[in-house]
XYZ file of N, CA and C in Angstrom:
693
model
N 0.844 -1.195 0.000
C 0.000 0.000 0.000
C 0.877 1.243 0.000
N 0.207 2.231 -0.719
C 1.137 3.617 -0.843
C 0.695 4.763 0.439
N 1.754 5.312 1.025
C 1.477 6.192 2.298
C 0.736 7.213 1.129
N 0.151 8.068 2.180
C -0.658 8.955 1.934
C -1.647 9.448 2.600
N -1.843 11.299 1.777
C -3.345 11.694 3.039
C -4.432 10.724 2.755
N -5.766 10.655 3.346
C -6.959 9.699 2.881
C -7.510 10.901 2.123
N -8.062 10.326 1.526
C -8.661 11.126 -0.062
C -10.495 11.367 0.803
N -10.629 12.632 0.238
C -11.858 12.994 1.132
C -12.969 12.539 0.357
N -13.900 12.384 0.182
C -14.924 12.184 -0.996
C -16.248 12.804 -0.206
N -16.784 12.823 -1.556
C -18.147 14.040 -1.466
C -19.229 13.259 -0.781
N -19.896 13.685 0.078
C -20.866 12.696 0.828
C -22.697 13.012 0.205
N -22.784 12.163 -1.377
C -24.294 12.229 -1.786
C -24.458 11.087 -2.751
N -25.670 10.776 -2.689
C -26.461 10.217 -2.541
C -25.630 8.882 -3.587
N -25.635 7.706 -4.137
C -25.079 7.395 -5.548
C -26.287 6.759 -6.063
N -26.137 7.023 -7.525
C -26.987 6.399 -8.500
C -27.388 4.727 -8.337
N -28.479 4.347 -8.551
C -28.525 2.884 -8.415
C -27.207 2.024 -9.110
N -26.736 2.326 -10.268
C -25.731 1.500 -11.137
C -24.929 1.942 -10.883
N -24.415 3.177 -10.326
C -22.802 3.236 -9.008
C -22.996 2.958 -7.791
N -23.972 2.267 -7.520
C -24.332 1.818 -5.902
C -23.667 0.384 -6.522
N -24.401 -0.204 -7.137
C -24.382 -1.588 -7.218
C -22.772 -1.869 -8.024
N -22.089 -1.040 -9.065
C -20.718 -1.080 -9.564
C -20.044 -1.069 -8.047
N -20.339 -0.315 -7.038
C -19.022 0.160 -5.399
C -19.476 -1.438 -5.121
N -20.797 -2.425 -4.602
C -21.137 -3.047 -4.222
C -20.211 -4.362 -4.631
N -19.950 -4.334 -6.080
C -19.068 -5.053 -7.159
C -17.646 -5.365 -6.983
N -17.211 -3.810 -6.958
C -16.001 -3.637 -6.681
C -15.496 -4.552 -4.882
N -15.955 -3.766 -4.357
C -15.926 -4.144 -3.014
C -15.999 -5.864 -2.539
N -17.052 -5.936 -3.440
C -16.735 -7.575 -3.260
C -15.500 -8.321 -4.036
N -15.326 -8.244 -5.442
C -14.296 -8.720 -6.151
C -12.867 -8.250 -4.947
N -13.008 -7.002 -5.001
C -11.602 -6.829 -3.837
C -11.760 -7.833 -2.788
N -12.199 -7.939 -1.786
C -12.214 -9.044 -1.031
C -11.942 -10.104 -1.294
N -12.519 -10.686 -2.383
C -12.048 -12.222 -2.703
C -11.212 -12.055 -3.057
N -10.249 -10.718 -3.924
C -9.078 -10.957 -4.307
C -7.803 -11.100 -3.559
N -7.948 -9.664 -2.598
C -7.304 -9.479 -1.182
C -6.937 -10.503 -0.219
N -8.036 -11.317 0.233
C -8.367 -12.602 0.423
C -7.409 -13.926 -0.385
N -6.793 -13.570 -1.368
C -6.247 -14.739 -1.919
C -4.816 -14.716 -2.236
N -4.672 -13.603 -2.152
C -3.389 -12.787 -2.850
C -2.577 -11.588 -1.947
N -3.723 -11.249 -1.069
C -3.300 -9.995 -0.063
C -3.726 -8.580 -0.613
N -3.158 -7.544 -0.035
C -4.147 -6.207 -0.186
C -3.308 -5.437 -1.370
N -2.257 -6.196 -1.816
C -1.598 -5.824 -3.954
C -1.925 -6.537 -4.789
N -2.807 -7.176 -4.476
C -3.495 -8.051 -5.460
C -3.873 -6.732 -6.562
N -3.447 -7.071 -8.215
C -3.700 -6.003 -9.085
C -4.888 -5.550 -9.031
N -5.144 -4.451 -9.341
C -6.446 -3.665 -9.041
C -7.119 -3.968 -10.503
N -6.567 -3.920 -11.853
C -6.873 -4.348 -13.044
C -7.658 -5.880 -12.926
N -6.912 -6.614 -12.020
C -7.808 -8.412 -12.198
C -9.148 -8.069 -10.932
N -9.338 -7.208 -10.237
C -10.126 -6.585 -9.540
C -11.467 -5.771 -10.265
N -11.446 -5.051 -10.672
C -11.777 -4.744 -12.061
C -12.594 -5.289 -12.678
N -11.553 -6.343 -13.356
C -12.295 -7.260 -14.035
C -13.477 -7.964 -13.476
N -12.650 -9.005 -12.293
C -14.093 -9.704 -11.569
C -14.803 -9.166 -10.975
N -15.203 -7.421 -10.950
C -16.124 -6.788 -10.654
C -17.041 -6.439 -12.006
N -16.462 -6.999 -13.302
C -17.127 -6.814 -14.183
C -17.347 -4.636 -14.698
N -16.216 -4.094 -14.166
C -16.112 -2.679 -14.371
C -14.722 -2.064 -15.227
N -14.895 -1.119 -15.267
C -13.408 -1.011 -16.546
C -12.755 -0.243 -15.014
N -11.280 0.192 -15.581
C -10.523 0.073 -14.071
C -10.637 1.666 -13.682
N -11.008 2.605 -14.749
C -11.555 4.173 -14.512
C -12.795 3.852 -13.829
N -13.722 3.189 -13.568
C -14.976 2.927 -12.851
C -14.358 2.783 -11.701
N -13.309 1.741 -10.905
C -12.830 1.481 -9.982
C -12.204 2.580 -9.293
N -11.146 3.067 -9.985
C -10.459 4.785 -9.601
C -11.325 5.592 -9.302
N -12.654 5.412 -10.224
C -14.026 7.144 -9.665
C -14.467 6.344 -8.064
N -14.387 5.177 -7.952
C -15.007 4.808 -6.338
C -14.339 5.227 -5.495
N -12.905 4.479 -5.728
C -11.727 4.173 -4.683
C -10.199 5.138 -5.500
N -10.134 5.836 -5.277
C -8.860 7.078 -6.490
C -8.212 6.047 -5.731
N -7.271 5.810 -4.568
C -6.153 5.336 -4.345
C -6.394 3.281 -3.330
N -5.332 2.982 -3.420
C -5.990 1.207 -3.493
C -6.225 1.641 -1.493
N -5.625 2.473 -0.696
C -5.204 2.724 0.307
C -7.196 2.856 0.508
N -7.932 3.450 -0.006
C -9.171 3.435 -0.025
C -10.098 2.667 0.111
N -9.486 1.481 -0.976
C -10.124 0.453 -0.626
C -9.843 -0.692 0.430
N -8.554 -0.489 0.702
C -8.229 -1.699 1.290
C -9.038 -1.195 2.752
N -9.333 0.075 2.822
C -9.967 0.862 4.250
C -11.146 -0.021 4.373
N -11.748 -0.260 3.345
C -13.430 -0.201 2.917
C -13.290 -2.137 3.884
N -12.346 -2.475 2.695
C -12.424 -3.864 3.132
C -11.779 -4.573 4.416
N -10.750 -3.422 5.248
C -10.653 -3.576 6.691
C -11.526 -3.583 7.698
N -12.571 -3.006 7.275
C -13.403 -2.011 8.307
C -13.983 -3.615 9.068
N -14.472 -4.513 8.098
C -15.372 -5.671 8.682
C -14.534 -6.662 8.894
N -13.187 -7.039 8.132
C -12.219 -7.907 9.069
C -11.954 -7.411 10.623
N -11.858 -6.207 11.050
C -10.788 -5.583 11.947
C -11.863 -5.882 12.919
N -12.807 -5.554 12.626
C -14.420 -5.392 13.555
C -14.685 -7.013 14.011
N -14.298 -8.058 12.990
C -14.064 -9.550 13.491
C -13.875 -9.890 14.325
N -12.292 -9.044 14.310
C -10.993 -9.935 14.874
C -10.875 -8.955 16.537
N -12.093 -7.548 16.412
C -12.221 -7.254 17.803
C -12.942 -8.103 18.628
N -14.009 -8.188 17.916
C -15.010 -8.738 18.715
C -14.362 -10.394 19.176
N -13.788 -10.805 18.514
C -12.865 -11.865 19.227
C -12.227 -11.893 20.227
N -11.298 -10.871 20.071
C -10.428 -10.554 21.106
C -11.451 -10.403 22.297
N -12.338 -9.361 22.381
C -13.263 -8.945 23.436
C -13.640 -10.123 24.197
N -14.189 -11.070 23.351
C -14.635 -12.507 23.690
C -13.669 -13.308 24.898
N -12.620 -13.245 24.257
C -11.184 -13.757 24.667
C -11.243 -13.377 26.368
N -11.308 -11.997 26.034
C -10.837 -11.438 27.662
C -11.790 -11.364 28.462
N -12.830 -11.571 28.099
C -14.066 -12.217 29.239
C -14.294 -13.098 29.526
N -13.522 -14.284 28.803
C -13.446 -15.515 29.259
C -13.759 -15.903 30.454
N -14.798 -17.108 30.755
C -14.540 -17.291 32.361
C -13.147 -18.138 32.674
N -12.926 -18.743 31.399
C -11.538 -19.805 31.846
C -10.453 -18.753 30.786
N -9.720 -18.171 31.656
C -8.416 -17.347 31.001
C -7.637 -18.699 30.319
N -7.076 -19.284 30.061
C -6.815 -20.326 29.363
C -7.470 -21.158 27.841
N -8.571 -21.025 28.385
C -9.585 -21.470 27.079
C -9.793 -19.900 26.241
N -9.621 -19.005 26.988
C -9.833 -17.815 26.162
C -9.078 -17.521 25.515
N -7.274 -17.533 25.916
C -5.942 -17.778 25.052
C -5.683 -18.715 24.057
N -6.561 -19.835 24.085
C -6.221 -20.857 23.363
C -6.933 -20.041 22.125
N -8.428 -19.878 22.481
C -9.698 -19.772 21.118
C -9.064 -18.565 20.671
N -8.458 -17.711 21.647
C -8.521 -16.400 20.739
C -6.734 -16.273 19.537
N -6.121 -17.680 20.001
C -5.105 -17.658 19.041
C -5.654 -18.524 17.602
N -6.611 -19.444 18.290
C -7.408 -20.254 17.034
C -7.677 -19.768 15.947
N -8.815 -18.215 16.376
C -9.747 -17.549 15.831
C -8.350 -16.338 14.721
N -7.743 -16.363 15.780
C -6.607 -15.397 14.878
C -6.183 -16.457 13.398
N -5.678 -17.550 13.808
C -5.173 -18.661 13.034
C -5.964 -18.694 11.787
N -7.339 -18.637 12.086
C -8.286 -19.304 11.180
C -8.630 -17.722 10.312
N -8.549 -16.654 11.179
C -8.840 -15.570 10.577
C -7.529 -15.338 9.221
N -6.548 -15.499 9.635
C -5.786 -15.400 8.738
C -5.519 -16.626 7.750
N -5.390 -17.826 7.968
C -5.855 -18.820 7.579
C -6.748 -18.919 6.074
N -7.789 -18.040 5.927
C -9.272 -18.150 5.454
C -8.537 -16.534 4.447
N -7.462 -15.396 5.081
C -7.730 -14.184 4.483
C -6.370 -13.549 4.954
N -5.484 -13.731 3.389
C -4.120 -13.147 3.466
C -4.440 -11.744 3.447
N -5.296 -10.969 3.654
C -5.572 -9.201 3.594
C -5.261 -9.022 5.175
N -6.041 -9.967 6.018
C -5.911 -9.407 7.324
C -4.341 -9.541 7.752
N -3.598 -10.241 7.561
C -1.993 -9.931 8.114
C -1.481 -9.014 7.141
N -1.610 -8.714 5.951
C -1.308 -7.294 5.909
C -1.561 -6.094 5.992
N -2.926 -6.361 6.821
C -3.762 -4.711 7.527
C -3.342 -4.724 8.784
N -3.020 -5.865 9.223
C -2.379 -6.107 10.511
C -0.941 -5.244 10.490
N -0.043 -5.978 9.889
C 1.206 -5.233 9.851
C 1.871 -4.060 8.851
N 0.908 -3.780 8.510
C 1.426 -2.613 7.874
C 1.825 -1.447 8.389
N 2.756 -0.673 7.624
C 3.371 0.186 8.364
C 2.552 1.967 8.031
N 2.043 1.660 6.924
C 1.229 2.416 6.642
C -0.544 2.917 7.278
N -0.558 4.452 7.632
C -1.617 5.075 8.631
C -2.589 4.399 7.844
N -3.537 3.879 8.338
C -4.832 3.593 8.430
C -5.621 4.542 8.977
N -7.294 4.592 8.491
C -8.181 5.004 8.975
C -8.116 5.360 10.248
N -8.542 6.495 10.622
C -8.493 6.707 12.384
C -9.451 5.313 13.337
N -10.735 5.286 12.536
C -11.582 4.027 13.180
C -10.942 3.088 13.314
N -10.141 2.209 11.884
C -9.275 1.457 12.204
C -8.003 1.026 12.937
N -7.143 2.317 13.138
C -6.355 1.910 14.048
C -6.414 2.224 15.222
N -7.537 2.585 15.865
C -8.253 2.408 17.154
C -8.428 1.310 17.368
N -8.963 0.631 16.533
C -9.493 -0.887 16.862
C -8.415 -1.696 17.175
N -7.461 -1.386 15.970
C -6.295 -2.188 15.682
C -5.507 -1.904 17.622
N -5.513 -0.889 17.709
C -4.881 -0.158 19.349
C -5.451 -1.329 20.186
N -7.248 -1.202 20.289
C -7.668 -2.059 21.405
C -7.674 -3.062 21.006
N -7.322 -3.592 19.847
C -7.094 -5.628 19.744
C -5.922 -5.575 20.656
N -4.682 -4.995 20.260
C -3.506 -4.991 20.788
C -3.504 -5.052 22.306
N -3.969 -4.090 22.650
C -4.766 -4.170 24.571
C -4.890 -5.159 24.721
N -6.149 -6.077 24.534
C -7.003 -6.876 24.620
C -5.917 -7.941 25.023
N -4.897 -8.172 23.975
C -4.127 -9.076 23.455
C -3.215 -9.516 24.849
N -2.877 -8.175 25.314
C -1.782 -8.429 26.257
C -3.054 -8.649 27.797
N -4.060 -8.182 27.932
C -4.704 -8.590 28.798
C -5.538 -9.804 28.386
N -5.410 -10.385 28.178
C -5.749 -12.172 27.556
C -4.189 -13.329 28.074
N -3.248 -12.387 27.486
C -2.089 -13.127 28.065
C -1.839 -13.670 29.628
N -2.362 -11.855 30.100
C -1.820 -11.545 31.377
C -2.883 -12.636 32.671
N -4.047 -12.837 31.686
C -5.248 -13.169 32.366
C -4.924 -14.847 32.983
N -4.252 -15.458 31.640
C -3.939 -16.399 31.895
C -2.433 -17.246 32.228
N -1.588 -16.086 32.397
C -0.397 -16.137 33.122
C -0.942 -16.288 34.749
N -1.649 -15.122 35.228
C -1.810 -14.986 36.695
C -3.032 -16.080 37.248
N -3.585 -16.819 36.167
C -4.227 -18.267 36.678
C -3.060 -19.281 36.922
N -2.450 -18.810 36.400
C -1.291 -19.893 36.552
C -1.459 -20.978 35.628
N -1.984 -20.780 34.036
C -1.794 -22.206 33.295
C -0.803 -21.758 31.724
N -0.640 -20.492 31.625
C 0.420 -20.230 30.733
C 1.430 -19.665 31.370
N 2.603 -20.630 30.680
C 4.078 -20.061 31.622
C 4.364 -18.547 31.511
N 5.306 -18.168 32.843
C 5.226 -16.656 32.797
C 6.470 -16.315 31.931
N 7.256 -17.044 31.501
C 8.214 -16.212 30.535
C 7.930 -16.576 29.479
N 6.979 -16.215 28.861
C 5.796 -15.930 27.847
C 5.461 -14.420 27.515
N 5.742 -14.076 26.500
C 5.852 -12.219 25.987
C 5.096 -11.925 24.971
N 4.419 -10.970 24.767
C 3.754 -10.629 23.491
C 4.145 -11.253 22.351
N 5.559 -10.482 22.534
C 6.264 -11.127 20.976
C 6.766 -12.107 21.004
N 6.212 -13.384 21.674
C 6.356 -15.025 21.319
C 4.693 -14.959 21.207
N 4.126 -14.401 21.300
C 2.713 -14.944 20.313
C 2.749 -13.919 19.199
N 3.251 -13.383 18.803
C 3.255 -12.487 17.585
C 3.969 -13.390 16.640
N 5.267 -14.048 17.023
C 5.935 -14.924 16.070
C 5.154 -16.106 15.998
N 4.160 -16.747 16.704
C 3.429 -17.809 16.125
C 2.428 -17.422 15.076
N 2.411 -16.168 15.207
C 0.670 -15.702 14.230
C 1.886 -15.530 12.732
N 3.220 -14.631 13.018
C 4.142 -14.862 11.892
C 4.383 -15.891 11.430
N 4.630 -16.962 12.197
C 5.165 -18.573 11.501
C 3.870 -18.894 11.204
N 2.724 -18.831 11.605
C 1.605 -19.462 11.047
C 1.424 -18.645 9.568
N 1.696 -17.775 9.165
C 1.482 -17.271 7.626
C 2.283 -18.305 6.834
N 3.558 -18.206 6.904
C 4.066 -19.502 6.363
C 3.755 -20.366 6.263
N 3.282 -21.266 7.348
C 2.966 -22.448 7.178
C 1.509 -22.634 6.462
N 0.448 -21.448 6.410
C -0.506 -21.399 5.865
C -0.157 -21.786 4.354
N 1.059 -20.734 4.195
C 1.562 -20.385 2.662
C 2.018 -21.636 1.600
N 2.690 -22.547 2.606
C 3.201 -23.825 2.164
C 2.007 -24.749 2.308
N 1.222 -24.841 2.944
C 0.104 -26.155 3.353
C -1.161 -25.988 2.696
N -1.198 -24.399 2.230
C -2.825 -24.050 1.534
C -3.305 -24.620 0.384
N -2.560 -25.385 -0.329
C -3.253 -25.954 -1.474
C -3.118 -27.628 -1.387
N -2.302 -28.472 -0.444
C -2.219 -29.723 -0.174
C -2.674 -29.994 1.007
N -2.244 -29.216 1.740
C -3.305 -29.447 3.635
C -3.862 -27.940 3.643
N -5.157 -27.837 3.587
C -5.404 -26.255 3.961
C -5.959 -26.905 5.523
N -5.790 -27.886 6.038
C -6.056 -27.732 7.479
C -4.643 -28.267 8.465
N -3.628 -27.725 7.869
C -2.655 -28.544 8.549
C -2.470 -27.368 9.596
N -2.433 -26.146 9.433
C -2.194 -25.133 10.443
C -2.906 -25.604 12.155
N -3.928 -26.533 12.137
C -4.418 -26.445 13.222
C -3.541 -27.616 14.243
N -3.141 -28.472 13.512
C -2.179 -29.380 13.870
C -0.514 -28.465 14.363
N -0.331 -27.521 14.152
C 0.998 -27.284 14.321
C 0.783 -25.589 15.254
N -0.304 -25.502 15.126
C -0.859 -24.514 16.596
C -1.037 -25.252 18.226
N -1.878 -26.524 17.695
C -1.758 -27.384 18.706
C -0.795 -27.518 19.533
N 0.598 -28.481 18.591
C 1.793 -28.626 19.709
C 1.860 -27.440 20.117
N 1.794 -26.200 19.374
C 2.487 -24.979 20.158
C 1.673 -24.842 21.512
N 0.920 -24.840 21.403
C -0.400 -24.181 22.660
C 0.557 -25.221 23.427
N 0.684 -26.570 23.796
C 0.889 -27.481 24.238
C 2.077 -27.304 25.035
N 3.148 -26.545 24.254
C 4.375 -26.139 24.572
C 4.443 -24.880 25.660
N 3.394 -23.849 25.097
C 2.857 -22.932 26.710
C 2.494 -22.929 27.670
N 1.796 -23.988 27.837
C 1.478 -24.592 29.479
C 2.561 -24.389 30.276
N 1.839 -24.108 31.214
C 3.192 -23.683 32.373
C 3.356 -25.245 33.518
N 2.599 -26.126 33.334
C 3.286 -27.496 33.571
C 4.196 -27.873 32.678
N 4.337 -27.354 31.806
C 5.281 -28.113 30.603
C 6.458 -27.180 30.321
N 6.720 -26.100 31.276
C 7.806 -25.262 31.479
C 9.128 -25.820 31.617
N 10.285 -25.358 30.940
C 11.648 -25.152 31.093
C 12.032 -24.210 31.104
N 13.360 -23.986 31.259
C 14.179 -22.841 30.618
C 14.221 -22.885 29.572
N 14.193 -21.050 28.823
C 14.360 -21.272 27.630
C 15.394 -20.690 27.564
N 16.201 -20.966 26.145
C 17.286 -20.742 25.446
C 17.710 -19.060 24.972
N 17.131 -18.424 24.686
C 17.609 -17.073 24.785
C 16.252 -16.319 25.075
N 16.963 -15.089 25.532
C 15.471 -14.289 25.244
C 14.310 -13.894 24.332
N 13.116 -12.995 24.451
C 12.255 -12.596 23.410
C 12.850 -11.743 22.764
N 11.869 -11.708 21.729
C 12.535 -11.041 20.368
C 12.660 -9.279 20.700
N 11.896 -9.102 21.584
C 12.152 -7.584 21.840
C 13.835 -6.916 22.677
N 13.945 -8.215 23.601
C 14.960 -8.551 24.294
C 16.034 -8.585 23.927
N 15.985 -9.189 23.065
C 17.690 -9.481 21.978
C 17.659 -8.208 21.256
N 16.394 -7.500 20.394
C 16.807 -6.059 19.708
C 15.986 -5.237 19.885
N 16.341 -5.380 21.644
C 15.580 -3.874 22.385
C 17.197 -2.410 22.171
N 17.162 -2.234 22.940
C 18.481 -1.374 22.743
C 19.538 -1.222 22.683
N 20.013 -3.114 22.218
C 20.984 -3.247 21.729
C 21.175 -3.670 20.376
N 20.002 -3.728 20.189
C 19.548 -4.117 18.425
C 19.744 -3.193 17.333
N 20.372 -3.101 15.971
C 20.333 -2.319 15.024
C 18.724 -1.293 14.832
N 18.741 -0.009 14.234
C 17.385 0.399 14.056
C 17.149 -0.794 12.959
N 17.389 -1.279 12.033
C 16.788 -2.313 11.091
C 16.137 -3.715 12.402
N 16.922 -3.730 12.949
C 16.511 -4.989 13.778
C 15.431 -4.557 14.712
N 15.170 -3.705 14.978
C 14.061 -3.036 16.283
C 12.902 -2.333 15.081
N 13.231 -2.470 14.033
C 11.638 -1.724 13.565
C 11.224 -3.368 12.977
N 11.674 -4.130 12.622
C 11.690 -5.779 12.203
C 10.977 -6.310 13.661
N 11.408 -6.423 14.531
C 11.200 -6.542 15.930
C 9.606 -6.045 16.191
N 9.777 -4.516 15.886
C 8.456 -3.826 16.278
C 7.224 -4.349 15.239
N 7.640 -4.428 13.434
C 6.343 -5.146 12.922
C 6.025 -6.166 13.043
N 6.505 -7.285 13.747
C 6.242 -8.415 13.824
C 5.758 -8.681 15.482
N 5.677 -7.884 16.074
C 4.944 -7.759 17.517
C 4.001 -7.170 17.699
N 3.648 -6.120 16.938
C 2.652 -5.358 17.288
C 1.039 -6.155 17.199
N 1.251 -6.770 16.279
C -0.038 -7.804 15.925
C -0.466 -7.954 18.024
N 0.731 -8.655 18.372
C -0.215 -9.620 19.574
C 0.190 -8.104 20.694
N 0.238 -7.063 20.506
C 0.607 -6.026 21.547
C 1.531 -5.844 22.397
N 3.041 -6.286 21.804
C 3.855 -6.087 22.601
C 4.500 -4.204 22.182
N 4.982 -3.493 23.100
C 5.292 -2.268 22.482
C 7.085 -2.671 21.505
């Protein structure tokens, strides 16, 4: 996505056949976004909206527009999940489902890990939301650290790198196992239990390139954490 101001647009009324062309668009983007991520060409977009790609530009002038349009109801998902999560009556079962629901959310829709980590401003609505998933995230952790069933040297950014390694493994397994991801979340969950605690081998990723880390290594550090809310 290209930085930029958000493009203001005129607020009236639209014609039935530019209601139903935005309606078009909006959907073809999704399934495309959805398959390919949020650069999926705007031209094969277009197309399976059945519109020429100047129809698409008079809706959405910049792709940063649309990808807004088509965040708005992933992001709103993946709150109301989280929310779920942290009301849990069992802090444990709420950590587990709410890494599931992440899994499967991304799993099902390569757009949401790159609305997730992008480095580029989003909508004010949206990265509010995006703010209180992040909250949520670390009070879901915290909920079920102080029950005592996820070990405590357990950090944001060791569940941020599972939602990272799970893109991969999505990436490699999606057309021969599209259900193998749930098998290899499993052992992990399995491995967090705080009965099943050791020492671990070095520190978290913030740890190793907190302020002794290159700026390349601490902004690398920072996009790949922010997902589960570590600062």
């Amino acid at each position: 996505m290209q930085a930029g101001e958000p493009t203001k647009k005129k607020e009236r009324p639209l014609r039935r056949d530019a209601r139903r062309n935005r309606d078009s668009i909006i959907a073809a983007a999704a399934e495309a976004f959805a398959k390919e991520g949020v650069n999926a060409p705007l031209e094969s977009v277009a197309k399976a909206a059945g519109v020429a790609i100047g129809t698409l530009y008079g809706h959405f002038p910049t792709r940063r527009d649309l990808v807004e349009v088509i965040a708005t109801e992933k992001i709103a998902a993946w709150l109301e999940a989280a929310q779920r999560a942290a009301d849990a009556d069992d802090p444990w079962r709420g950590f587990t489902d709410y890494l599931e629901v992440i899994c499967k959310l991304q799993a099902d829709d390569r757009a949401l890990s790159d609305i997730a980590s992008t480095d580029t401003p989003l909508a004010e609505c949206i990265e509010s939301r995006l703010a209180r998933i992040r909250e949520l995230g670390r009070i879901i952790m915290v909920r079920a650290q102080e029950e005592g069933t996820l070990r405590a040297d357990v950090s944001p950014d060791d569940m941020a790198i599972v939602i990272w390694a799970h893109r991969g493994i999505v990436a490699a397994t999606r057309d021969a196992a599209p259900e193998a991801w749930r098998r290899h979340l499993a052992l992990m969950l399995e491995g967090f239990r705080s009965e099943r605690a050791h020492p671990l081998p070095v520190p978290s990723l913030n740890a190793l390139h907190g302020a002794a880390g290159s700026a390349e290594q601490r902004a690398d550090a920072q996009t790949i954490c922010k997902v589960f809310g570590s600062k």
